[in-house]
Coordinates of C-alpha atoms in Angstrom, one line a residue:
M77 CA 73.9 94.9 100.6
A78 CA 75.4 95.2 97.0
A79 CA 78.8 94.9 98.3
Q80 CA 78.0 91.8 100.3
L81 CA 76.3 90.0 97.4
A82 CA 79.3 91.1 95.4
E83 CA 81.6 89.6 97.8
A84 CA 79.5 86.3 98.0
T85 CA 79.6 85.9 94.4
T86 CA 83.5 86.3 93.9
D87 CA 84.0 84.1 97.1
P88 CA 86.0 81.1 95.6
A89 CA 84.1 78.8 98.3
C90 CA 81.0 80.1 96.6
R91 CA 82.0 79.2 93.1
V92 CA 83.3 75.7 94.3
L93 CA 80.0 75.0 95.9
G94 CA 78.1 75.9 92.8
L95 CA 80.2 73.6 90.9
R96 CA 79.6 70.8 93.2
E97 CA 76.2 71.3 93.2
R98 CA 76.0 71.3 89.3
K99 CA 78.0 68.1 89.2
K100 CA 75.7 66.5 91.6
R101 CA 72.8 67.7 89.5
R102 CA 74.4 66.3 86.3
T103 CA 75.1 62.9 87.9
R104 CA 71.6 62.7 89.1
D105 CA 70.1 63.5 85.7
S106 CA 72.7 60.9 84.0
L107 CA 71.2 58.1 86.5
V108 CA 67.8 59.1 85.7
E109 CA 68.2 59.1 82.1
A110 CA 70.0 55.7 82.2
A111 CA 67.5 54.0 84.3
H112 CA 64.5 55.4 82.1
R113 CA 66.4 54.2 79.0
L114 CA 67.3 50.7 80.5
F115 CA 63.6 50.2 81.7
L116 CA 62.0 50.9 78.4
V117 CA 64.4 48.7 76.6
H118 CA 64.7 45.7 79.1
G119 CA 61.9 46.4 81.5
Y120 CA 61.8 47.6 85.1
G121 CA 61.9 44.1 86.8
R122 CA 64.9 42.9 84.5
T123 CA 67.1 46.1 85.1
T124 CA 69.5 46.2 88.3
V125 CA 70.8 49.0 90.2
D126 CA 74.2 47.8 88.9
E127 CA 73.3 48.2 85.5
I128 CA 72.1 51.7 86.0
A129 CA 75.3 52.7 87.8
A130 CA 77.5 51.0 85.1
A131 CA 75.6 52.9 82.4
V132 CA 76.8 56.3 84.0
D133 CA 80.1 54.7 85.1
V134 CA 79.7 55.2 88.9
S135 CA 79.6 52.8 91.5
Q136 CA 76.6 51.3 93.3
R137 CA 77.6 53.4 96.4
T138 CA 77.1 56.6 94.4
F139 CA 73.7 55.4 93.3
F140 CA 72.6 55.1 96.6
R141 CA 73.8 58.6 97.6
Y142 CA 71.2 60.0 95.1
F143 CA 68.4 57.3 95.4
E144 CA 67.2 54.9 98.2
N145 CA 66.2 52.3 95.8
K146 CA 65.3 51.4 92.3
E147 CA 61.6 52.3 92.6
Q148 CA 62.6 55.9 93.4
V149 CA 64.9 56.4 90.5
A150 CA 62.3 55.1 88.2
L151 CA 59.7 57.5 89.6
A152 CA 62.1 60.4 89.6
V153 CA 60.8 61.8 86.2
M154 CA 57.4 62.0 87.4
A155 CA 58.3 63.4 90.8
D156 CA 60.1 66.1 89.4
A157 CA 57.2 67.0 86.7
E158 CA 54.7 66.7 89.8
G159 CA 57.1 69.0 91.7
F160 CA 57.1 71.5 88.8
F161 CA 53.4 71.5 88.6
I162 CA 53.3 72.5 92.3
E163 CA 55.3 75.4 91.4
C164 CA 53.3 76.5 88.8
L165 CA 50.1 76.4 91.2
R166 CA 51.8 78.3 93.8
R167 CA 52.4 81.0 91.1
R168 CA 48.9 81.3 89.7
P169 CA 47.1 84.7 90.3
A170 CA 45.2 84.8 93.6
E171 CA 42.2 86.0 92.0
E172 CA 41.8 82.9 89.9
E173 CA 39.1 80.4 91.1
P174 CA 40.7 77.0 92.5
L175 CA 39.9 74.6 89.4
T176 CA 40.9 77.5 87.0
A177 CA 44.3 77.7 88.7
M178 CA 44.8 74.1 88.9
R179 CA 44.0 73.5 85.1
A180 CA 46.2 76.6 84.2
A181 CA 49.0 75.2 86.1
I182 CA 49.0 71.6 84.7
T183 CA 48.8 73.1 81.2
E184 CA 51.5 75.5 82.0
S185 CA 53.8 72.8 83.4
W186 CA 53.2 70.3 80.5
R187 CA 54.0 73.2 78.0
S188 CA 57.0 74.2 79.7
L189 CA 58.3 70.6 80.2
G190 CA 57.7 70.0 76.7
S191 CA 60.0 73.0 75.3
V192 CA 63.5 72.6 74.1
E193 CA 64.9 73.8 77.4
H194 CA 63.5 70.8 79.3
A195 CA 64.8 68.2 77.1
G196 CA 66.2 65.0 78.5
P197 CA 65.2 63.2 81.7
G198 CA 63.0 65.8 82.9
S199 CA 61.0 66.4 79.8
V200 CA 57.4 65.9 79.0
T201 CA 58.4 63.1 76.6
A202 CA 60.2 61.2 79.1
A203 CA 57.2 61.7 81.6
L204 CA 54.6 60.4 79.0
E205 CA 56.9 57.4 78.2
L206 CA 57.2 56.5 81.9
L207 CA 53.3 56.8 82.3
E208 CA 53.0 53.7 80.1
L209 CA 55.8 51.8 82.1
I210 CA 54.2 52.7 85.5
E211 CA 50.7 51.5 84.3
S212 CA 52.1 48.1 83.2
T213 CA 54.3 47.5 86.3
P214 CA 52.3 46.9 89.6
T215 CA 55.1 47.8 92.0
L216 CA 55.6 51.2 90.2
L217 CA 51.8 51.8 90.1
A218 CA 51.4 51.2 93.8
A219 CA 54.3 53.6 94.5
H220 CA 53.1 56.1 92.0
L221 CA 49.6 56.1 93.5
R222 CA 51.1 56.5 97.2
H223 CA 53.0 59.8 95.6
T224 CA 49.9 60.8 94.2
A225 CA 48.2 60.9 97.4
E226 CA 50.9 62.8 98.9
Q227 CA 50.8 65.4 96.0
E228 CA 46.8 65.7 96.5
R229 CA 47.5 66.7 100.3
Q230 CA 49.9 69.3 99.0
I231 CA 47.5 70.8 96.4
A232 CA 44.7 70.9 99.1
A233 CA 47.1 72.8 101.5
I234 CA 47.8 75.3 98.7
L235 CA 44.1 75.8 97.9
S236 CA 43.4 76.3 101.5
E237 CA 45.9 78.9 101.7
R238 CA 44.7 80.6 98.7
E239 CA 41.1 80.6 99.7
G240 CA 41.9 81.4 103.4
L241 CA 40.2 78.0 104.6
D242 CA 40.7 75.5 107.1
P243 CA 41.2 72.1 105.5
A244 CA 40.2 70.4 108.8
T245 CA 36.7 71.5 108.5
D246 CA 36.3 72.4 105.1
L247 CA 36.2 69.6 102.7
R248 CA 36.4 71.3 99.3
P249 CA 40.0 71.6 99.1
R250 CA 40.7 67.9 99.6
L251 CA 37.7 67.0 97.4
L252 CA 38.8 69.3 94.7
A253 CA 42.5 67.9 94.9
A254 CA 41.3 64.4 94.6
V255 CA 38.9 65.0 91.7
F256 CA 41.6 66.9 90.0
G257 CA 44.2 63.8 90.5
A258 CA 41.5 61.6 89.0
V259 CA 41.1 63.7 86.0
V260 CA 44.7 63.8 85.3
R261 CA 45.2 60.1 85.7
L262 CA 42.3 59.4 83.3
S263 CA 43.9 61.7 80.9
H264 CA 47.0 60.0 81.3
L265 CA 45.4 56.5 80.5
S266 CA 43.3 58.0 77.6
W267 CA 46.6 59.3 76.0
T268 CA 48.2 56.2 76.2
T269 CA 45.5 54.4 74.4
D270 CA 44.9 57.1 71.7
A271 CA 47.1 56.6 68.8
A272 CA 46.5 59.8 67.4
A273 CA 47.0 61.8 70.5
H274 CA 50.1 59.6 71.0
Q275 CA 51.6 60.5 67.9
V276 CA 51.5 64.3 68.6
G277 CA 53.2 63.8 71.9
P278 CA 53.1 66.4 74.5
D279 CA 50.4 68.6 72.3
G280 CA 48.2 65.4 72.4
M281 CA 48.6 65.0 76.0
I282 CA 47.6 68.8 76.7
A283 CA 44.8 68.4 74.3
T284 CA 43.5 65.3 76.2
L285 CA 43.7 66.9 79.4
E286 CA 41.6 70.0 78.1
R287 CA 39.2 67.6 76.7
H288 CA 38.8 66.0 80.0
F289 CA 38.5 69.1 82.2
D290 CA 35.8 70.3 79.8
Q291 CA 33.8 67.5 80.6
L292 CA 34.3 67.7 84.4
G293 CA 31.4 70.2 85.0
P294 CA 28.8 68.4 83.0
A295 CA 29.9 65.0 84.5
L296 CA 29.5 66.5 88.1
S297 CA 26.4 68.5 87.8
G298 CA 24.8 68.2 84.6
S299 CA 22.1 65.7 83.1
W300 CA 23.4 63.0 81.4
R301 CA 20.5 61.9 79.5
P302 CA 19.8 62.8 75.9

């Protein structure tokens, strides 16, 4: 096995494939970063695919090899962040209760994406900037909500597998995934309108998430009256 691994890592074809993949990743990241910058400066509606491609010095044809349309490149930052959250959730200890695991995973993903290693188009700062653009752009908001619904299905499937449940007959995974998604979106909206949290950046977003999750239990089962 060791000999086979050594042969694979020294095979020129493997090294070329690695270089190709890294180049493709750099091109994709450059397109996402250029699109993000242009959207923030000029607005989503006034930015064209040609302008995004030109900013990276590639052709329109190259753009469409990476993204189906302008909407997809606009949401790439959030899609990457949400995909990273899903990975974090899958790695949570099996003994954690569902809500505890999801809360820990979202906090872990925001902290990790806020680190120096994740600077650039996939950073938490870029994701937070994009949230404001999404909320103010009906086309993007509709697409983002569709993507969120798909993410909820993924979360429900993960929770069902973790707990050994059948999602077709047990409603709890889907209900909790939907509630969790609502809390995260409300936290995003709260962060965008909170000047103090906004100035702190990623840490402010994490604090906002924690505050909303702290209120989830009382909101669902506690008495609201003084």
